[in-house]
Coordinates of C-alpha atoms and ligand atoms in Angstrom, one line a residue:
X13 CA -73.9 -6.6 46.2
X14 CA -72.7 -9.5 48.5
X15 CA -70.9 -10.9 45.2
X16 CA -69.2 -7.7 44.7
X17 CA -67.9 -7.4 48.5
X18 CA -66.5 -11.2 48.3
X19 CA -65.0 -10.3 45.1
X20 CA -63.2 -7.3 46.8
X21 CA -61.6 -9.3 49.6
X22 CA -57.8 -9.3 49.3
X23 CA -55.9 -12.4 49.4
X24 CA -54.0 -13.2 52.7
X25 CA -50.5 -13.4 50.4
X26 CA -51.3 -9.8 48.9
X27 CA -51.9 -8.9 52.4
X28 CA -48.5 -9.9 53.7
X29 CA -46.6 -7.6 51.1
X30 CA -48.4 -4.4 52.7
X31 CA -46.0 -2.3 54.7
X32 CA -48.1 -3.0 58.3
X33 CA -47.7 -6.9 57.7
X34 CA -44.0 -6.6 56.9
X35 CA -43.7 -4.4 60.1
X36 CA -45.6 -6.5 62.3
X37 CA -43.9 -10.0 61.1
X38 CA -40.7 -8.6 62.6
X39 CA -42.8 -8.5 66.1
X40 CA -44.7 -11.5 65.8
X41 CA -43.5 -13.6 63.0
X42 CA -44.7 -13.9 59.4
X43 CA -46.5 -17.0 60.4
X44 CA -48.4 -15.5 63.0
X45 CA -49.1 -12.6 60.8
X46 CA -50.3 -14.6 58.0
X47 CA -52.6 -16.8 60.5
X48 CA -54.1 -13.4 61.9
X49 CA -54.9 -12.4 58.6
X50 CA -56.7 -15.4 57.6
X51 CA -58.6 -15.2 60.7
X52 CA -59.5 -11.3 59.6
X53 CA -60.4 -12.4 56.0
X54 CA -62.5 -15.2 57.3
X55 CA -64.6 -13.0 59.7
X56 CA -65.2 -10.5 57.0
X57 CA -66.5 -13.2 54.8
X58 CA -68.8 -14.5 57.1
X59 CA -69.8 -10.8 58.1
X60 CA -70.6 -10.5 54.6
X61 CA -72.7 -13.8 54.1
X62 CA -74.7 -12.9 57.2
X63 CA -75.2 -9.3 55.4
X64 CA -73.8 -7.6 58.7
X65 CA -70.6 -6.1 56.9
X66 CA -71.5 -3.0 55.1
X67 CA -69.0 -1.3 53.1
X68 CA -69.5 1.3 50.7
X69 CA -67.2 3.7 48.6
X70 CA -68.0 7.2 49.4
X71 CA -67.8 9.2 46.5
X72 CA -65.9 12.1 47.6
X73 CA -63.4 10.1 49.6
X74 CA -60.9 9.5 47.2
X75 CA -60.7 6.0 49.1
X76 CA -60.5 4.4 45.5
X77 CA -62.3 1.3 44.6
X78 CA -63.9 -1.3 46.8
X79 CA -61.0 -3.6 47.0
X80 CA -58.7 -0.8 48.1
X81 CA -61.4 0.0 51.1
X82 CA -61.4 -3.7 51.8
X83 CA -57.9 -4.0 52.0
X84 CA -57.6 -0.7 54.0
X85 CA -60.3 -2.3 56.5
X86 CA -58.3 -5.6 56.5
X87 CA -54.9 -3.6 57.3
X88 CA -56.8 -1.7 60.4
X89 CA -58.3 -4.7 61.8
X90 CA -54.5 -6.5 61.4
X91 CA -53.1 -3.7 63.6
X92 CA -55.4 -4.1 66.3
X93 CA -55.3 -7.9 66.4
X94 CA -51.3 -8.0 66.4
X95 CA -51.5 -5.4 69.4
X96 CA -53.4 -8.0 71.4
X97 CA -51.5 -10.8 70.1
X98 CA -48.3 -9.2 71.2
X99 CA -49.3 -8.5 74.7
X100 CA -47.9 -10.8 77.0
X101 CA -50.2 -13.0 78.8
X102 CA -48.3 -12.5 82.2
X103 CA -47.7 -8.9 82.7
X104 CA -47.1 -6.0 85.3
X105 CA -49.9 -4.6 86.9
X106 CA -50.5 -1.6 89.3
X107 CA -51.8 -2.7 92.7
X108 CA -53.8 0.0 94.2
X109 CA -55.8 -2.3 96.5
X110 CA -53.6 -1.8 99.5
X111 CA -53.6 -5.3 99.8
X112 CA -49.9 -5.9 100.6
X113 CA -49.4 -9.7 99.8
X114 CA -51.9 -9.8 97.1
X115 CA -52.1 -13.8 96.2
X116 CA -53.9 -12.9 92.7
X117 CA -51.3 -10.3 91.9
X118 CA -48.4 -12.3 92.3
X119 CA -47.6 -11.8 95.9
X120 CA -44.6 -9.9 96.8
X121 CA -42.7 -7.6 94.3
X122 CA -38.9 -8.1 94.4
X123 CA -36.2 -5.6 95.8
X124 CA -34.1 -4.0 93.3
X125 CA -31.3 -5.6 94.6
X126 CA -32.8 -9.2 94.0
X127 CA -33.6 -8.0 90.4
X128 CA -30.0 -7.3 89.9
X129 CA -28.8 -10.3 91.4
X130 CA -31.3 -12.5 89.5
X131 CA -30.2 -10.5 86.3
X132 CA -26.6 -10.7 86.5
X133 CA -26.8 -14.5 87.7
X134 CA -29.1 -15.8 84.8
X135 CA -28.1 -13.8 81.8
X136 CA -24.4 -15.4 82.5
X137 CA -23.0 -18.8 83.4
X138 CA -23.1 -19.2 87.0
X139 CA -21.4 -21.5 89.9
X140 CA -24.9 -22.8 90.7
X141 CA -23.3 -26.4 91.1
X142 CA -19.5 -25.6 90.8
X143 CA -17.3 -25.2 93.7
X144 CA -15.0 -22.5 93.1
X145 CA -12.6 -23.4 95.6
X146 CA -12.0 -26.9 94.5
X147 CA -12.8 -26.5 90.7
X148 CA -15.0 -29.5 90.6
X149 CA -18.9 -30.2 91.0
X150 CA -20.7 -28.5 93.9
X151 CA -24.2 -28.5 95.5
X152 CA -26.7 -25.8 94.5
X153 CA -28.2 -26.4 98.3
X154 CA -25.1 -24.5 99.7
X155 CA -25.9 -21.0 98.1
X156 CA -28.7 -19.5 100.4
X157 CA -27.7 -22.2 103.3
X158 CA -25.6 -20.3 105.8
X159 CA -27.2 -17.0 105.2
X160 CA -30.9 -18.6 106.0
X161 CA -29.1 -20.3 109.1
X162 CA -27.7 -17.4 110.6
X163 CA -31.0 -15.2 110.0
X164 CA -33.4 -17.8 111.4
X165 CA -30.8 -18.9 114.2
X166 CA -30.7 -22.3 113.1
X167 CA -28.1 -24.7 112.4
X168 CA -28.7 -25.3 108.8
X169 CA -31.1 -24.7 105.9
X170 CA -32.4 -25.9 102.6
X171 CA -34.8 -24.1 99.9
X172 CA -37.8 -25.9 98.2
X173 CA -40.1 -24.6 95.4
X174 CA -42.7 -23.2 97.6
X175 CA -43.8 -23.5 101.5
X176 CA -46.3 -26.2 100.4
X177 CA -43.3 -28.1 99.0
X178 CA -41.3 -27.6 101.9
X179 CA -44.1 -29.1 104.3
X180 CA -44.4 -31.9 102.0
X181 CA -40.8 -32.6 102.0
X182 CA -40.4 -32.2 106.0
X183 CA -43.5 -34.5 106.6
X184 CA -42.1 -37.2 103.9
X185 CA -38.7 -37.2 105.3
X186 CA -39.2 -37.4 109.1
X187 CA -42.9 -39.0 109.3
X188 CA -43.4 -41.4 106.5
X189 CA -45.3 -44.4 107.6
X190 CA -45.6 -42.8 110.9
X191 CA -47.6 -40.2 113.1
X192 CA -47.8 -36.8 113.1
X193 CA -49.5 -35.0 116.2
X194 CA -51.6 -32.0 115.2
X195 CA -54.0 -30.0 117.2
X196 CA -57.7 -29.8 115.7
X197 CA -57.5 -26.0 115.7
X198 CA -54.6 -25.8 113.4
X199 CA -55.8 -28.1 110.5
X200 CA -56.0 -25.3 108.3
X201 CA -56.8 -24.7 104.6
X202 CA -55.1 -21.9 103.1
X203 CA -55.8 -20.3 99.7
X204 CA -55.1 -22.4 96.6
X205 CA -56.5 -25.6 98.4
X206 CA -53.7 -26.4 100.5
X207 CA -54.9 -28.4 103.0
X208 CA -52.7 -29.8 106.3
X209 CA -54.7 -33.0 106.1
X210 CA -54.3 -33.8 102.4
X211 CA -50.6 -32.8 102.3
X212 CA -50.2 -35.1 105.3
X213 CA -51.6 -38.1 103.2
X214 CA -49.7 -37.3 100.2
X215 CA -46.4 -37.4 102.3
X216 CA -47.5 -41.1 103.5
X217 CA -47.4 -39.9 107.3
X218 CA -50.5 -40.3 109.2
X219 CA -52.3 -37.4 110.9
X220 CA -52.9 -37.8 114.7
X221 CA -55.5 -34.8 115.6
X222 CA -55.5 -34.1 119.1
X223 CA -57.8 -31.4 121.2
X224 CA -60.9 -29.8 119.9
X225 CA -61.2 -26.9 117.6
X226 CA -60.8 -24.0 119.7
X227 CA -58.8 -25.4 122.7
X228 CA -56.0 -27.6 122.9
X229 CA -53.5 -28.6 125.9
X230 CA -49.9 -29.4 125.8
X231 CA -51.6 -33.0 127.9
X232 CA -53.2 -33.8 124.6
X233 CA -50.1 -33.9 122.7
X234 CA -48.4 -35.9 125.8
X235 CA -51.0 -38.2 125.8
X236 CA -51.3 -38.9 122.0
X237 CA -47.5 -40.0 122.0
X238 CA -47.3 -43.6 120.9
X239 CA -43.9 -45.9 119.5
X240 CA -45.7 -44.7 116.1
X241 CA -45.1 -41.1 116.5
X242 CA -42.6 -39.3 114.3
X243 CA -43.3 -35.7 114.8
X244 CA -45.2 -33.3 116.5
X245 CA -46.4 -30.7 114.2
X246 CA -47.4 -27.0 114.9
X247 CA -49.3 -24.7 112.2
X248 CA -49.6 -21.1 112.1
X249 CA -53.3 -20.6 111.3
X250 CA -52.1 -17.9 108.9
X251 CA -55.4 -16.9 107.3
X252 CA -58.2 -17.0 110.2
X253 CA -58.3 -16.7 114.0
X254 CA -60.1 -18.5 116.5
X255 CA -61.3 -16.1 119.0
X256 CA -63.0 -16.2 122.3
X257 CA -62.8 -19.4 124.4
X258 CA -59.6 -20.6 123.1
X259 CA -56.1 -22.0 124.0
X260 CA -53.1 -23.4 122.6
X261 CA -49.8 -24.4 124.1
X262 CA -47.0 -22.1 123.5
X263 CA -44.3 -23.0 121.1
X264 CA -42.0 -23.4 124.0
X265 CA -44.0 -25.9 125.5
X266 CA -44.5 -27.9 122.4
X267 CA -40.8 -27.8 121.8
X268 CA -40.0 -28.9 125.3
X269 CA -42.7 -31.8 125.2
X270 CA -41.3 -33.1 122.0
X271 CA -37.3 -32.8 123.2
X272 CA -38.3 -34.8 126.3
X273 CA -40.1 -37.6 124.0
X274 CA -37.2 -37.6 122.0
X275 CA -39.5 -36.6 118.7
X276 CA -38.4 -34.0 116.4
X277 CA -40.7 -30.9 116.4
X278 CA -41.8 -29.0 113.2
X279 CA -43.4 -25.7 113.0
X280 CA -44.8 -24.5 109.5
X281 CA -44.7 -20.8 110.0
X282 CA -46.5 -19.5 106.7
X283 CA -45.4 -16.3 106.3
X284 CA -41.9 -16.2 107.4
X285 CA -41.5 -12.9 109.2
X286 CA -37.5 -12.6 110.0
X287 CA -38.0 -9.4 111.7
X288 CA -40.5 -8.3 114.2
X289 CA -43.2 -6.2 112.6
X290 CA -45.3 -5.4 115.7
X291 CA -43.9 -1.5 115.8
X292 CA -46.1 -1.3 112.6
X293 CA -49.1 -2.9 113.9
X294 CA -48.4 -6.6 112.6
X295 CA -49.0 -8.4 115.8
X296 CA -49.7 -12.2 115.7
X297 CA -47.0 -13.0 113.0
X298 CA -44.3 -15.3 114.8
X299 CA -40.6 -14.3 113.8
X300 CA -38.9 -17.2 112.5
X301 CA -36.0 -17.0 114.9
X302 CA -38.3 -17.3 117.8
X303 CA -39.3 -20.6 117.1
X304 CA -36.0 -22.0 116.4
X305 CA -34.8 -20.3 119.9
X306 CA -37.9 -21.9 121.7
X307 CA -36.2 -25.6 120.6
X308 CA -38.5 -26.4 117.6
X309 CA -36.2 -28.7 115.6
X310 CA -37.4 -27.5 112.2
X311 CA -39.4 -24.8 110.4
X312 CA -40.9 -24.1 107.3
X313 CA -41.8 -20.7 105.9
X314 CA -42.7 -18.9 102.4
X315 CA -40.3 -16.7 100.6
X316 CA -43.0 -14.6 99.0
X317 CA -45.2 -13.6 101.6
X318 CA -44.0 -11.3 104.5
X319 CA -40.4 -12.1 103.3
X320 CA -40.7 -10.2 100.3
X321 CA -38.5 -12.4 98.1
X322 CA -39.4 -15.0 95.4
X323 CA -41.6 -17.9 95.4
X324 CA -39.7 -20.3 97.5
X325 CA -40.3 -22.8 100.6
X326 CA -37.4 -22.4 103.2
X327 CA -36.9 -25.2 105.7
X328 CA -34.3 -24.3 108.9
X329 CA -33.5 -26.5 111.5
X330 CA -30.8 -28.9 112.9
X331 CA -28.0 -30.2 110.7
X332 CA -29.2 -33.5 111.3
X333 CA -32.8 -33.1 110.0
X334 CA -31.8 -30.5 107.3
X335 CA -29.3 -33.5 105.8
X336 CA -32.0 -36.0 105.7
X337 CA -34.3 -33.6 103.6
X338 CA -31.4 -32.9 101.3
X339 CA -31.1 -36.7 100.8
X340 CA -34.8 -37.3 100.3
X341 CA -35.4 -38.1 96.3
X342 CA -38.2 -35.7 96.5
X343 CA -36.0 -33.2 96.9
X344 CA -34.6 -33.4 93.3
X345 CA -38.3 -32.9 92.3
X346 CA -39.0 -30.0 94.4
X347 CA -35.7 -27.8 94.3
X348 CA -35.2 -24.5 92.9
X349 CA -33.5 -22.7 90.1
X350 CA -30.9 -20.3 90.2
X351 CA -33.0 -17.3 89.6
X352 CA -34.6 -18.1 92.8
X353 CA -31.4 -18.9 94.8
X354 CA -30.0 -15.5 93.6
X355 CA -33.0 -13.5 94.3
X356 CA -33.7 -15.3 97.5
X357 CA -30.0 -14.3 98.8
X358 CA -29.8 -10.8 97.7
X359 CA -33.0 -10.3 99.7
X360 CA -32.0 -11.9 102.8
X361 CA -29.0 -9.9 102.5
X362 CA -31.0 -6.9 102.8
X363 CA -32.3 -8.2 106.2
X364 CA -28.7 -9.0 107.4
X365 CA -27.9 -5.4 106.6
X366 CA -30.8 -4.1 108.5
X367 CA -32.1 -2.4 105.7
X368 CA -35.3 -4.4 104.8
X369 CA -37.6 -1.7 105.9
X370 CA -36.4 0.6 103.3
X371 CA -35.6 -1.8 100.4
X372 CA -38.0 -4.8 100.7
X373 CA -41.3 -3.6 98.8
X374 CA -43.4 -5.5 101.2
X375 CA -41.7 -4.6 104.2
X376 CA -41.5 -1.0 103.1
X377 CA -45.3 -1.0 102.3
X378 CA -46.3 -2.4 105.8
X379 CA -44.0 -0.1 107.4
X380 CA -45.2 3.1 105.6
X381 CA -46.9 5.4 108.1
X382 CA -50.3 6.8 108.3
X383 CA -49.0 10.2 108.0
X384 CA -46.8 9.5 104.9
X385 CA -49.7 7.8 103.2
X386 CA -52.2 10.9 103.9
X387 CA -49.9 13.4 102.3
X388 CA -49.3 11.2 99.2
X389 CA -53.0 10.8 99.1
X390 CA -53.5 14.3 99.2
X391 CA -50.9 15.3 96.5
X392 CA -52.3 12.4 94.2
X393 CA -56.0 13.9 94.7
X394 CA -54.8 17.3 94.0
X395 CA -53.1 16.3 90.8
X396 CA -55.8 13.8 89.8
X397 CA -58.3 16.8 90.1
X398 CA -55.9 19.2 88.3
X399 CA -55.3 16.9 85.3
X400 CA -58.7 15.4 84.8
X401 CA -62.5 15.8 85.3
X402 CA -62.8 13.2 88.3
X403 CA -63.4 14.2 91.8
X404 CA -61.2 12.9 94.4
X405 CA -62.0 12.7 98.0
X406 CA -60.0 11.5 100.8
X407 CA -61.2 8.9 103.3
X408 CA -59.9 7.2 106.4
X409 CA -59.2 3.4 105.4
X410 CA -57.5 0.2 106.2
X411 CA -54.9 -1.6 104.3
X412 CA -54.5 -5.4 105.0
X413 CA -51.6 -7.5 105.0
X414 CA -52.9 -10.4 102.9
X415 CA -51.6 -13.3 101.2
X416 CA -53.1 -15.5 104.3
X417 CA -51.1 -13.6 106.6
X418 CA -52.1 -11.4 109.6
X419 CA -55.9 -11.7 109.1
X420 CA -56.9 -9.4 112.0
X421 CA -54.3 -7.0 111.1
X422 CA -55.8 -3.5 109.6
X423 CA -53.1 -0.8 108.7
X424 CA -54.2 2.7 108.9
X425 CA -54.2 4.6 105.6
X426 CA -55.8 7.4 103.5
X427 CA -58.2 6.2 100.6
X428 CA -58.6 8.0 97.5
X429 CA -62.3 7.9 96.5
X430 CA -62.7 8.6 92.9
X431 CA -65.8 9.6 91.2
X432 CA -66.9 10.9 87.7
X433 CA -70.2 12.7 86.9
X434 CA -70.9 10.5 84.1
X435 CA -69.1 7.3 84.8
X436 CA -69.9 4.4 87.5
X437 CA -67.4 2.8 89.6
X438 CA -67.6 -0.4 88.3
X439 CA -66.7 1.1 84.4
X440 CA -63.8 3.0 85.6
X441 CA -62.5 -0.1 87.3
X442 CA -62.9 -2.1 84.3
X443 CA -61.3 0.6 82.1
X444 CA -58.4 0.6 84.5
X445 CA -58.3 -3.1 84.2
X446 CA -57.7 -2.7 80.4
X447 CA -55.1 0.1 80.7
X448 CA -51.6 -0.4 79.1
X449 CA -50.3 -0.9 82.6
X450 CA -53.7 -2.8 84.1
X451 CA -54.5 -0.8 87.4
X452 CA -56.2 -3.1 89.9
X453 CA -58.1 -0.9 92.3
X454 CA -61.2 -1.7 94.9
X455 CA -64.8 -0.6 94.5
X456 CA -66.3 0.2 97.9
X457 CA -69.8 1.6 98.6
X458 CA -70.3 2.4 94.8
X459 CA -66.9 4.3 94.6
X460 CA -63.7 3.6 93.3
X461 CA -61.1 3.6 96.1
X462 CA -57.2 3.9 95.7
X463 CA -55.0 2.9 98.4
X464 CA -51.4 4.3 97.7
X465 CA -49.7 1.9 100.5
X466 CA -49.3 -0.7 97.8
X467 CA -48.5 1.9 94.8
X468 CA -45.1 2.9 94.1
X469 CA -44.3 6.6 93.9
X470 CA -43.3 6.5 90.3
X471 CA -46.7 4.5 89.5
X472 CA -48.9 7.4 90.7
X473 CA -48.8 9.3 87.5
X474 CA -49.5 6.2 85.6
X475 CA -52.7 5.8 87.5
X476 CA -53.4 9.4 86.6
X477 CA -52.7 9.0 82.8
X478 CA -55.0 5.7 83.0
X479 CA -58.0 7.8 84.8
X480 CA -57.4 10.3 82.1
X481 CA -57.2 7.9 79.0
X482 CA -60.5 6.2 80.7
X483 CA -62.3 9.2 80.1
X484 CA -61.2 10.6 76.8
X485 CA -61.4 7.0 75.2
X486 CA -65.0 7.7 76.0
X487 CA -66.8 4.6 77.5
X488 CA -69.9 6.2 75.5
X489 CA -70.7 8.9 73.0
X490 CA -71.7 11.2 76.0
X491 CA -68.8 10.6 77.8
X492 CA -66.3 11.3 75.2
X493 CA -68.5 14.6 74.5
X494 CA -68.3 15.4 78.2
X495 CA -64.5 14.8 78.3
X496 CA -64.0 17.3 75.4
X497 CA -65.9 20.2 77.3
X498 CA -63.6 19.8 80.1
Ligands
LIG524 C1 -48.8 -19.8 102.6 C2 -48.8 -21.1 103.5 C3 -48.3 -22.4 102.9 C4 -48.1 -22.5 101.4 O1 -47.0 -21.8 101.3 P1 -46.8 -21.7 99.6 O2 -45.5 -20.9 99.6 O3 -47.9 -20.8 99.1 O4 -46.7 -22.9 99.1 C5 -48.4 -23.1 103.7 N1 -48.7 -23.1 105.2 C6 -49.1 -21.9 105.7 C7 -49.4 -22.0 107.4 C8 -49.2 -20.9 105.0 O5 -49.7 -19.8 105.6

């Protein structure tokens, strides 16, 4: 029998002529399809050797001889594997976790205006480094410069690849071989192993720690100033809070001390809130313009956290500091491309026009009211129960801002707790992740919970379809049977 099976294996070249292979070659390229066929046939060969592949020709199936059955098996397998091969590695997912700036899920989704601008600029030639007035070479740094400066209330601005790069650039530009005074309470590590002391070391600046973990006074800074001091740095402790017996000088006090000593001051703001979000319950997130107004010489913040734009590190400050940063050779290594400039500019214009609350997805998600979320959850639950065999129960819950921003802030929401008589919460969650458009949801106390705060309205039906598919695809025979009864 094994010999017969081996003989019935089709050749790669023959399989390449089938209509399935021809069709898939258009999508994947002929070489890729050939490689997949080679793998399939090799796998079959090994299964036959191991005796684990049983293939029989049913008398009444009309399937023809063994070779035909084998070819059909290979063709079926080819379709399956081609589907996996054609799936991009980086894909869209639906964020049903309620974590607004989810670092693992790509942080901020972009506003429509940002996408349009990016597509327009990137699918054509652009004036990235061309001065249209003068008809000669221009500088890319000019593109968002005035807009950022205006929104931050600063003299000038420049954009780097991300805020980690921005911090490195500022420290290297202003403090290489000198000392930077930082409070011990602000020597933070944020996700992705960004640690202030380590970035400081790489920048060539020396860290001068002052104060204690929970309390630092302005005199601690003052007493640490020497002839080697190049910069006083303040860091927004984004992802953690020291509570209890604590104190830290105000931004005004730090700025004033630095000005008196004729030393520049720098604040790493982390998130980069351009507008006051306290009406929505986001307290503790500093607004960029406030720091500049307080007299800080230069600030930096992320483009894709609270601001809701593309990945970028924005530096805003005095003319003289920004031009020094611009001339730093590191700038060439850390600069951004045209896609970032266009998306950032378009996003910032939404702030300028005062429509960020409705147009910037991150801000819109944060600003969504408890009433709006409750009513969406209600209709979602109703629709889900109508269309599937799932049970949907509403629960009071809390969404978080995430992305290392506003750690203590909990935004009131209504959760949809989804359960099924035959499925565990973990198995539903795992099936949702394997959906065509993967859906990421939380499992809490043995229940799958969906927070619609981070779900776009038009994504709700996708989630319902995904849940329906979870049942009908059948995680087990029993489940498939149960679903048919519904
Ligand atoms: C997030 C953050 C950074 C790093 O910003 P990226 O844009 O992720 O590089 C630096 N400092 C603080 C305080 C942050 O919160």
